[in-house]
PDB file of C-alpha atoms in Angstrom:
ATOM      1  CA  MET A  10     -12.614  17.041 -10.369  1.00 83.00           C
ATOM      2  CA  ALA A  11     -13.603  15.234  -7.186  1.00 91.00           C
ATOM      3  CA  ILE A  12     -11.823  12.044  -6.111  1.00 94.00           C
ATOM      4  CA  ARG A  13     -14.211   9.174  -6.829  1.00 96.00           C
ATOM      5  CA  VAL A  14     -14.229   6.791  -3.882  1.00 96.00           C
ATOM      6  CA  MET A  15     -15.740   3.322  -3.537  1.00 97.00           C
ATOM      7  CA  LEU A  16     -16.507   1.777  -0.125  1.00 96.00           C
ATOM      8  CA  VAL A  17     -16.230  -2.010   0.149  1.00 95.00           C
ATOM      9  CA  ASP A  18     -17.227  -3.433   3.538  1.00 93.00           C
ATOM     10  CA  ASP A  19     -19.859  -5.876   4.734  1.00 91.00           C
ATOM     11  CA  GLN A  20     -20.697  -3.626   7.701  1.00 91.00           C
ATOM     12  CA  VAL A  21     -23.360  -1.170   6.586  1.00 91.00           C
ATOM     13  CA  LEU A  22     -22.860   1.103   9.599  1.00 91.00           C
ATOM     14  CA  LEU A  23     -19.155   1.417   8.851  1.00 89.00           C
ATOM     15  CA  ARG A  24     -19.829   2.334   5.239  1.00 92.00           C
ATOM     16  CA  THR A  25     -22.371   4.894   6.403  1.00 93.00           C
ATOM     17  CA  GLY A  26     -19.844   6.492   8.726  1.00 91.00           C
ATOM     18  CA  PHE A  27     -17.168   6.697   6.062  1.00 92.00           C
ATOM     19  CA  ARG A  28     -19.656   8.028   3.529  1.00 94.00           C
ATOM     20  CA  MET A  29     -20.691  10.845   5.878  1.00 94.00           C
ATOM     21  CA  VAL A  30     -17.056  11.859   6.438  1.00 93.00           C
ATOM     22  CA  LEU A  31     -16.222  11.804   2.735  1.00 95.00           C
ATOM     23  CA  ALA A  32     -19.432  13.568   1.676  1.00 92.00           C
ATOM     24  CA  ALA A  33     -18.412  16.595   3.725  1.00 94.00           C
ATOM     25  CA  GLN A  34     -15.281  17.053   1.602  1.00 95.00           C
ATOM     26  CA  PRO A  35     -15.531  19.291  -1.466  1.00 94.00           C
ATOM     27  CA  ASP A  36     -12.885  17.252  -3.302  1.00 95.00           C
ATOM     28  CA  MET A  37     -14.339  13.781  -2.686  1.00 95.00           C
ATOM     29  CA  GLU A  38     -17.382  11.840  -3.804  1.00 94.00           C
ATOM     30  CA  VAL A  39     -18.556   8.355  -2.870  1.00 95.00           C
ATOM     31  CA  VAL A  40     -19.595   6.935  -6.222  1.00 95.00           C
ATOM     32  CA  ALA A  41     -20.123   3.284  -5.290  1.00 95.00           C
ATOM     33  CA  GLU A  42     -20.445   0.819  -2.421  1.00 95.00           C
ATOM     34  CA  ALA A  43     -20.312  -2.960  -2.086  1.00 95.00           C
ATOM     35  CA  GLY A  44     -20.805  -5.452   0.728  1.00 93.00           C
ATOM     36  CA  ASP A  45     -18.412  -8.126  -0.508  1.00 93.00           C
ATOM     37  CA  GLY A  46     -15.645  -8.737  -3.025  1.00 93.00           C
ATOM     38  CA  VAL A  47     -17.831 -10.282  -5.699  1.00 94.00           C
ATOM     39  CA  GLU A  48     -20.187  -7.324  -5.683  1.00 95.00           C
ATOM     40  CA  ALA A  49     -17.237  -4.936  -5.676  1.00 95.00           C
ATOM     41  CA  LEU A  50     -15.782  -6.424  -8.856  1.00 95.00           C
ATOM     42  CA  GLN A  51     -19.173  -6.273 -10.562  1.00 95.00           C
ATOM     43  CA  VAL A  52     -19.680  -2.632  -9.600  1.00 95.00           C
ATOM     44  CA  LEU A  53     -16.150  -1.643 -10.627  1.00 94.00           C
ATOM     45  CA  ALA A  54     -16.693  -3.116 -14.078  1.00 92.00           C
ATOM     46  CA  ALA A  55     -19.297  -0.417 -14.711  1.00 92.00           C
ATOM     47  CA  THR A  56     -18.140   2.459 -12.510  1.00 93.00           C
ATOM     48  CA  GLU A  57     -15.229   4.907 -12.759  1.00 94.00           C
ATOM     49  CA  VAL A  58     -13.428   4.838  -9.404  1.00 96.00           C
ATOM     50  CA  ASP A  59     -10.181   6.500  -8.272  1.00 95.00           C
ATOM     51  CA  VAL A  60      -9.715   5.044  -4.774  1.00 95.00           C
ATOM     52  CA  VAL A  61     -11.232   1.944  -3.162  1.00 96.00           C
ATOM     53  CA  LEU A  62     -11.474   1.608   0.621  1.00 94.00           C
ATOM     54  CA  MET A  63     -11.301  -2.172   1.016  1.00 92.00           C
ATOM     55  CA  ASP A  64     -12.216  -4.249   4.045  1.00 89.00           C
ATOM     56  CA  VAL A  65     -10.336  -7.551   4.351  1.00 84.00           C
ATOM     57  CA  ARG A  66     -12.754  -9.972   5.969  1.00 83.00           C
ATOM     58  CA  MET A  67     -15.917 -10.236   3.898  1.00 87.00           C
ATOM     59  CA  PRO A  68     -18.210 -13.032   2.685  1.00 84.00           C
ATOM     60  CA  LYS A  69     -17.979 -14.604  -0.800  1.00 89.00           C
ATOM     61  CA  LEU A  70     -14.608 -13.021  -1.677  1.00 90.00           C
ATOM     62  CA  ASP A  71     -12.250 -11.468   0.850  1.00 88.00           C
ATOM     63  CA  GLY A  72     -10.548  -8.119   0.455  1.00 88.00           C
ATOM     64  CA  VAL A  73      -7.106  -9.535  -0.273  1.00 88.00           C
ATOM     65  CA  GLU A  74      -8.207 -11.592  -3.267  1.00 91.00           C
ATOM     66  CA  THR A  75     -10.491  -8.774  -4.422  1.00 94.00           C
ATOM     67  CA  THR A  76      -7.527  -6.379  -4.258  1.00 92.00           C
ATOM     68  CA  ARG A  77      -5.375  -8.811  -6.226  1.00 91.00           C
ATOM     69  CA  ARG A  78      -7.976  -9.039  -8.985  1.00 94.00           C
ATOM     70  CA  ILE A  79      -8.523  -5.287  -9.091  1.00 94.00           C
ATOM     71  CA  CYS A  80      -4.797  -4.514  -9.278  1.00 89.00           C
ATOM     72  CA  SER A  81      -4.248  -7.055 -12.055  1.00 87.00           C
ATOM     73  CA  GLU A  82      -6.482  -5.024 -14.369  1.00 87.00           C
ATOM     74  CA  PRO A  83      -5.084  -2.273 -16.604  1.00 84.00           C
ATOM     75  CA  ASN A  84      -5.189   1.199 -15.018  1.00 85.00           C
ATOM     76  CA  PRO A  85      -6.796   0.027 -11.778  1.00 90.00           C
ATOM     77  CA  PRO A  86      -7.990   2.361  -9.022  1.00 93.00           C
ATOM     78  CA  LYS A  87      -5.813   2.732  -5.943  1.00 91.00           C
ATOM     79  CA  VAL A  88      -6.745   0.422  -3.078  1.00 91.00           C
ATOM     80  CA  LEU A  89      -6.509   1.256   0.619  1.00 90.00           C
ATOM     81  CA  ILE A  90      -6.879  -1.763   2.894  1.00 86.00           C
ATOM     82  CA  LEU A  91      -8.963  -1.265   6.034  1.00 83.00           C
ATOM     83  CA  THR A  92      -7.689  -3.306   8.953  1.00 77.00           C
ATOM     84  CA  THR A  93      -7.479  -3.593  12.727  1.00 72.00           C
ATOM     85  CA  PHE A  94      -4.444  -4.276  14.900  1.00 59.00           C
ATOM     86  CA  ASP A  95      -5.413  -7.912  15.378  1.00 54.00           C
ATOM     87  CA  LEU A  96      -5.737  -8.438  11.614  1.00 51.00           C
ATOM     88  CA  ASP A  97      -2.390  -6.982  10.543  1.00 58.00           C
ATOM     89  CA  GLU A  98      -1.490 -10.164   8.689  1.00 66.00           C
ATOM     90  CA  TYR A  99      -4.330  -9.385   6.300  1.00 69.00           C
ATOM     91  CA  ALA A 100      -2.942  -5.917   5.732  1.00 68.00           C
ATOM     92  CA  PHE A 101       0.436  -7.405   4.803  1.00 71.00           C
ATOM     93  CA  SER A 102      -1.272  -9.789   2.353  1.00 76.00           C
ATOM     94  CA  GLY A 103      -3.170  -6.823   0.950  1.00 77.00           C
ATOM     95  CA  LEU A 104       0.060  -4.909   0.314  1.00 77.00           C
ATOM     96  CA  LYS A 105       1.481  -7.933  -1.488  1.00 78.00           C
ATOM     97  CA  ALA A 106      -1.709  -8.143  -3.534  1.00 81.00           C
ATOM     98  CA  GLY A 107      -1.195  -4.619  -4.834  1.00 83.00           C
ATOM     99  CA  ALA A 108      -2.802  -2.268  -2.322  1.00 86.00           C
ATOM    100  CA  SER A 109      -1.257   1.184  -2.095  1.00 83.00           C
ATOM    101  CA  GLY A 110      -1.411   1.158   1.682  1.00 80.00           C
ATOM    102  CA  PHE A 111      -3.567   0.375   4.669  1.00 78.00           C
ATOM    103  CA  MET A 112      -5.452   2.223   7.363  1.00 78.00           C
ATOM    104  CA  LEU A 113      -6.886   1.158  10.685  1.00 78.00           C
ATOM    105  CA  LYS A 114     -10.666   1.107  10.836  1.00 81.00           C
ATOM    106  CA  ASP A 115     -10.637   3.465  13.817  1.00 81.00           C
ATOM    107  CA  VAL A 116      -8.367   5.959  12.061  1.00 81.00           C
ATOM    108  CA  PRO A 117      -9.148   9.636  12.796  1.00 86.00           C
ATOM    109  CA  PRO A 118     -11.140  11.167   9.917  1.00 88.00           C
ATOM    110  CA  GLY A 119      -8.367  13.616   9.086  1.00 87.00           C
ATOM    111  CA  GLU A 120      -5.827  10.828   8.600  1.00 83.00           C
ATOM    112  CA  LEU A 121      -8.214   8.834   6.419  1.00 86.00           C
ATOM    113  CA  LEU A 122      -8.873  11.839   4.200  1.00 90.00           C
ATOM    114  CA  ALA A 123      -5.160  12.590   3.944  1.00 85.00           C
ATOM    115  CA  ALA A 124      -4.470   8.978   2.971  1.00 84.00           C
ATOM    116  CA  ILE A 125      -7.094   9.042   0.229  1.00 89.00           C
ATOM    117  CA  ARG A 126      -5.664  12.262  -1.184  1.00 88.00           C
ATOM    118  CA  SER A 127      -2.141  10.888  -0.897  1.00 80.00           C
ATOM    119  CA  VAL A 128      -2.684   7.719  -2.911  1.00 82.00           C
ATOM    120  CA  HIS A 129      -4.856   9.531  -5.426  1.00 85.00           C
ATOM    121  CA  SER A 130      -2.006  11.947  -6.120  1.00 77.00           C
ATOM    122  CA  GLY A 131       0.311   9.033  -6.826  1.00 70.00           C
ATOM    123  CA  ASP A 132       2.075   8.681  -3.481  1.00 62.00           C
ATOM    124  CA  ALA A 133       1.761   4.996  -2.668  1.00 55.00           C
ATOM    125  CA  VAL A 134       3.223   5.304   0.809  1.00 51.00           C
ATOM    126  CA  VAL A 135       0.586   5.661   3.495  1.00 47.00           C
ATOM    127  CA  ALA A 136       2.058   5.990   6.994  1.00 51.00           C
ATOM    128  CA  PRO A 137       5.389   4.390   5.993  1.00 52.00           C
ATOM    129  CA  SER A 138       6.468   4.085   9.630  1.00 55.00           C
ATOM    130  CA  THR A 139       3.321   2.053  10.284  1.00 58.00           C
ATOM    131  CA  THR A 140       4.057  -0.060   7.217  1.00 60.00           C
ATOM    132  CA  ARG A 141       7.516  -0.737   8.582  1.00 59.00           C
ATOM    133  CA  ARG A 142       6.161  -1.739  12.012  1.00 62.00           C
ATOM    134  CA  LEU A 143       3.770  -4.122  10.272  1.00 62.00           C
ATOM    135  CA  LEU A 144       6.562  -5.697   8.248  1.00 61.00           C
ATOM    136  CA  ASP A 145       8.861  -5.844  11.265  1.00 63.00           C
ATOM    137  CA  ARG A 146       6.185  -7.875  12.989  1.00 64.00           C
ATOM    138  CA  PHE A 147       5.671 -10.317  10.155  1.00 59.00           C
ATOM    139  CA  ALA A 148       9.162 -10.398   8.631  1.00 57.00           C
ATOM    140  CA  PRO A 149      10.043 -13.686  10.421  1.00 58.00           C
ATOM    141  CA  LEU A 150       7.159 -15.325   8.538  1.00 55.00           C
ATOM    142  CA  LEU A 151       8.402 -14.278   5.105  1.00 53.00           C
ATOM    143  CA  PRO A 152       9.776 -17.071   2.899  1.00 51.00           C
ATOM    144  CA  ASN A 153      13.316 -15.679   2.641  1.00 49.00           C
ATOM    145  CA  ALA A 154      13.509 -13.897   5.994  1.00 48.00           C
ATOM    146  CA  GLY A 155      17.079 -13.770   7.249  1.00 47.00           C
ATOM    147  CA  LYS A 156      18.577 -15.144   4.047  1.00 51.00           C
ATOM    148  CA  GLU A 157      20.612 -13.488   1.364  1.00 50.00           C
ATOM    149  CA  PRO A 158      18.618 -11.519  -1.253  1.00 49.00           C
ATOM    150  CA  GLN A 159      17.259 -13.801  -3.983  1.00 59.00           C
ATOM    151  CA  HIS A 160      15.609 -11.342  -6.373  1.00 69.00           C
ATOM    152  CA  LYS A 161      17.765 -11.270  -9.523  1.00 71.00           C
ATOM    153  CA  GLY A 162      16.896  -7.649 -10.161  1.00 78.00           C
ATOM    154  CA  LEU A 163      18.786  -6.595  -7.040  1.00 86.00           C
ATOM    155  CA  GLU A 164      22.023  -7.423  -8.832  1.00 86.00           C
ATOM    156  CA  ARG A 165      21.231  -4.727 -11.393  1.00 90.00           C
ATOM    157  CA  LEU A 166      21.034  -1.972  -8.790  1.00 91.00           C
ATOM    158  CA  THR A 167      23.944   0.384  -8.329  1.00 93.00           C
ATOM    159  CA  ASP A 168      25.353   0.841  -4.834  1.00 93.00           C
ATOM    160  CA  ARG A 169      23.509   4.151  -4.558  1.00 95.00           C
ATOM    161  CA  GLU A 170      20.222   2.660  -5.731  1.00 94.00           C
ATOM    162  CA  ARG A 171      20.593  -0.153  -3.211  1.00 92.00           C
ATOM    163  CA  GLU A 172      21.239   2.421  -0.502  1.00 93.00           C
ATOM    164  CA  VAL A 173      18.140   4.377  -1.512  1.00 93.00           C
ATOM    165  CA  MET A 174      16.051   1.195  -1.572  1.00 91.00           C
ATOM    166  CA  ILE A 175      17.057   0.353   2.000  1.00 88.00           C
ATOM    167  CA  LEU A 176      16.060   3.825   3.171  1.00 89.00           C
ATOM    168  CA  VAL A 177      12.726   3.578   1.330  1.00 85.00           C
ATOM    169  CA  ALA A 178      12.132   0.278   3.127  1.00 81.00           C
ATOM    170  CA  GLN A 179      12.881   1.983   6.427  1.00 78.00           C
ATOM    171  CA  GLY A 180       9.961   4.307   5.777  1.00 73.00           C
ATOM    172  CA  LEU A 181      11.866   7.467   4.825  1.00 79.00           C
ATOM    173  CA  SER A 182      10.318   9.960   2.430  1.00 79.00           C
ATOM    174  CA  ASN A 183      12.199  11.327  -0.582  1.00 84.00           C
ATOM    175  CA  GLY A 184      12.985  14.471   1.386  1.00 86.00           C
ATOM    176  CA  GLU A 185      14.344  12.511   4.330  1.00 87.00           C
ATOM    177  CA  ILE A 186      16.424  10.310   2.039  1.00 91.00           C
ATOM    178  CA  ALA A 187      17.788  13.394   0.286  1.00 93.00           C
ATOM    179  CA  ALA A 188      18.852  14.888   3.623  1.00 94.00           C
ATOM    180  CA  ARG A 189      20.416  11.612   4.769  1.00 94.00           C
ATOM    181  CA  LEU A 190      22.436  11.121   1.568  1.00 94.00           C
ATOM    182  CA  VAL A 191      23.043  14.824   0.874  1.00 94.00           C
ATOM    183  CA  LEU A 192      21.240  14.694  -2.470  1.00 93.00           C
ATOM    184  CA  SER A 193      18.468  16.721  -4.052  1.00 94.00           C
ATOM    185  CA  GLU A 194      14.913  15.391  -3.838  1.00 90.00           C
ATOM    186  CA  ALA A 195      14.821  15.280  -7.640  1.00 92.00           C
ATOM    187  CA  THR A 196      17.857  12.989  -7.653  1.00 94.00           C
ATOM    188  CA  VAL A 197      16.287  10.709  -5.058  1.00 92.00           C
ATOM    189  CA  LYS A 198      13.079  10.588  -7.095  1.00 90.00           C
ATOM    190  CA  THR A 199      15.123   9.565 -10.126  1.00 93.00           C
ATOM    191  CA  HIS A 200      16.827   6.802  -8.155  1.00 94.00           C
ATOM    192  CA  VAL A 201      13.469   5.507  -6.890  1.00 91.00           C
ATOM    193  CA  GLY A 202      12.127   5.473 -10.448  1.00 90.00           C
ATOM    194  CA  ARG A 203      15.106   3.456 -11.656  1.00 93.00           C
ATOM    195  CA  ILE A 204      14.692   1.020  -8.766  1.00 92.00           C
ATOM    196  CA  LEU A 205      11.039   0.459  -9.701  1.00 89.00           C
ATOM    197  CA  THR A 206      11.968  -0.086 -13.350  1.00 90.00           C
ATOM    198  CA  LYS A 207      14.864  -2.466 -12.684  1.00 91.00           C
ATOM    199  CA  LEU A 208      12.902  -4.553 -10.194  1.00 90.00           C
ATOM    200  CA  GLY A 209       9.643  -4.486 -12.147  1.00 85.00           C
ATOM    201  CA  LEU A 210       7.733  -2.975  -9.242  1.00 83.00           C
ATOM    202  CA  ARG A 211       4.695  -0.710  -9.341  1.00 77.00           C
ATOM    203  CA  ASP A 212       5.311   1.594  -6.372  1.00 78.00           C
ATOM    204  CA  ARG A 213       7.181   2.236  -3.130  1.00 79.00           C
ATOM    205  CA  VAL A 214       5.012  -0.130  -1.124  1.00 78.00           C
ATOM    206  CA  GLN A 215       6.181  -3.005  -3.294  1.00 80.00           C
ATOM    207  CA  VAL A 216       9.771  -1.844  -2.747  1.00 84.00           C
ATOM    208  CA  VAL A 217       9.251  -2.113   1.016  1.00 80.00           C
ATOM    209  CA  VAL A 218       7.694  -5.580   0.784  1.00 78.00           C
ATOM    210  CA  LEU A 219      10.448  -6.862  -1.525  1.00 83.00           C
ATOM    211  CA  ALA A 220      13.181  -5.470   0.736  1.00 83.00           C
ATOM    212  CA  TYR A 221      11.800  -7.476   3.636  1.00 76.00           C
ATOM    213  CA  GLU A 222      11.062 -10.595   1.597  1.00 77.00           C
ATOM    214  CA  THR A 223      14.601 -10.784   0.254  1.00 80.00           C
ATOM    215  CA  GLY A 224      16.261  -9.991   3.567  1.00 75.00           C
ATOM    216  CA  LEU A 225      17.718  -6.716   2.274  1.00 77.00           C
ATOM    217  CA  VAL A 226      16.057  -5.186   5.321  1.00 71.00           C
ATOM    218  CA  ARG A 227      15.300  -7.268   8.377  1.00 64.00           C
ATOM    219  CA  ALA A 228      13.078  -6.817  11.367  1.00 54.00           C
ATOM    220  CA  GLY A 229      14.604  -4.297  13.725  1.00 50.00           C
ATOM    221  CA  GLY A 230      17.349  -3.126  11.383  1.00 46.00           C
ATOM    222  CA  LEU A 231      19.219  -3.481   8.136  1.00 42.00           C
ATOM    223  CA  GLY A 232      19.979  -6.721   6.378  1.00 43.00           C
TER     224      GLY A 232
END
């Protein structure tokens, strides 16, 4: 079954370009489009969508708030934030709002397609190294930056789980973490699952954001 994609952007030409790229893929289908957040929510209420490509700056309702409302619903579609280098702060807000990742608007088609397939398959990490660079840049602006961790759930983590969480926040994949800690990938996956459960988080992106917010990981290195 094809991945059902929705395009949300107030620039018609941009939507047209993305639609042409996606239409050429046998495993993808653009099932809906919207020019602003309000329209997007209305369309989503009546349309089955797997992945939403979400612009951040739009009239009526911006992409961050739209993402927050989408992700607060039961069984929501995955959301990929579309951003530019000079709007990275919006991408960070989008991740906090529940987006599964972000892509630059000038991303090569192959990377965009890979990202869509990645989040659809359940992997919430899109370009983790890019996510880390984004958070490194904005970590000083976070409420608890540089302070001791404040999230109560962190106290419930074992030493190993805490170690795994730090490596997740550094942008390492399960395979890379397994190699670093001399564990099997299955064991690392189990640790990540327990971390999500104990901290009440939805996916790895939220793990990264929380690690920076609490100071567990700091810009340029470990906390």
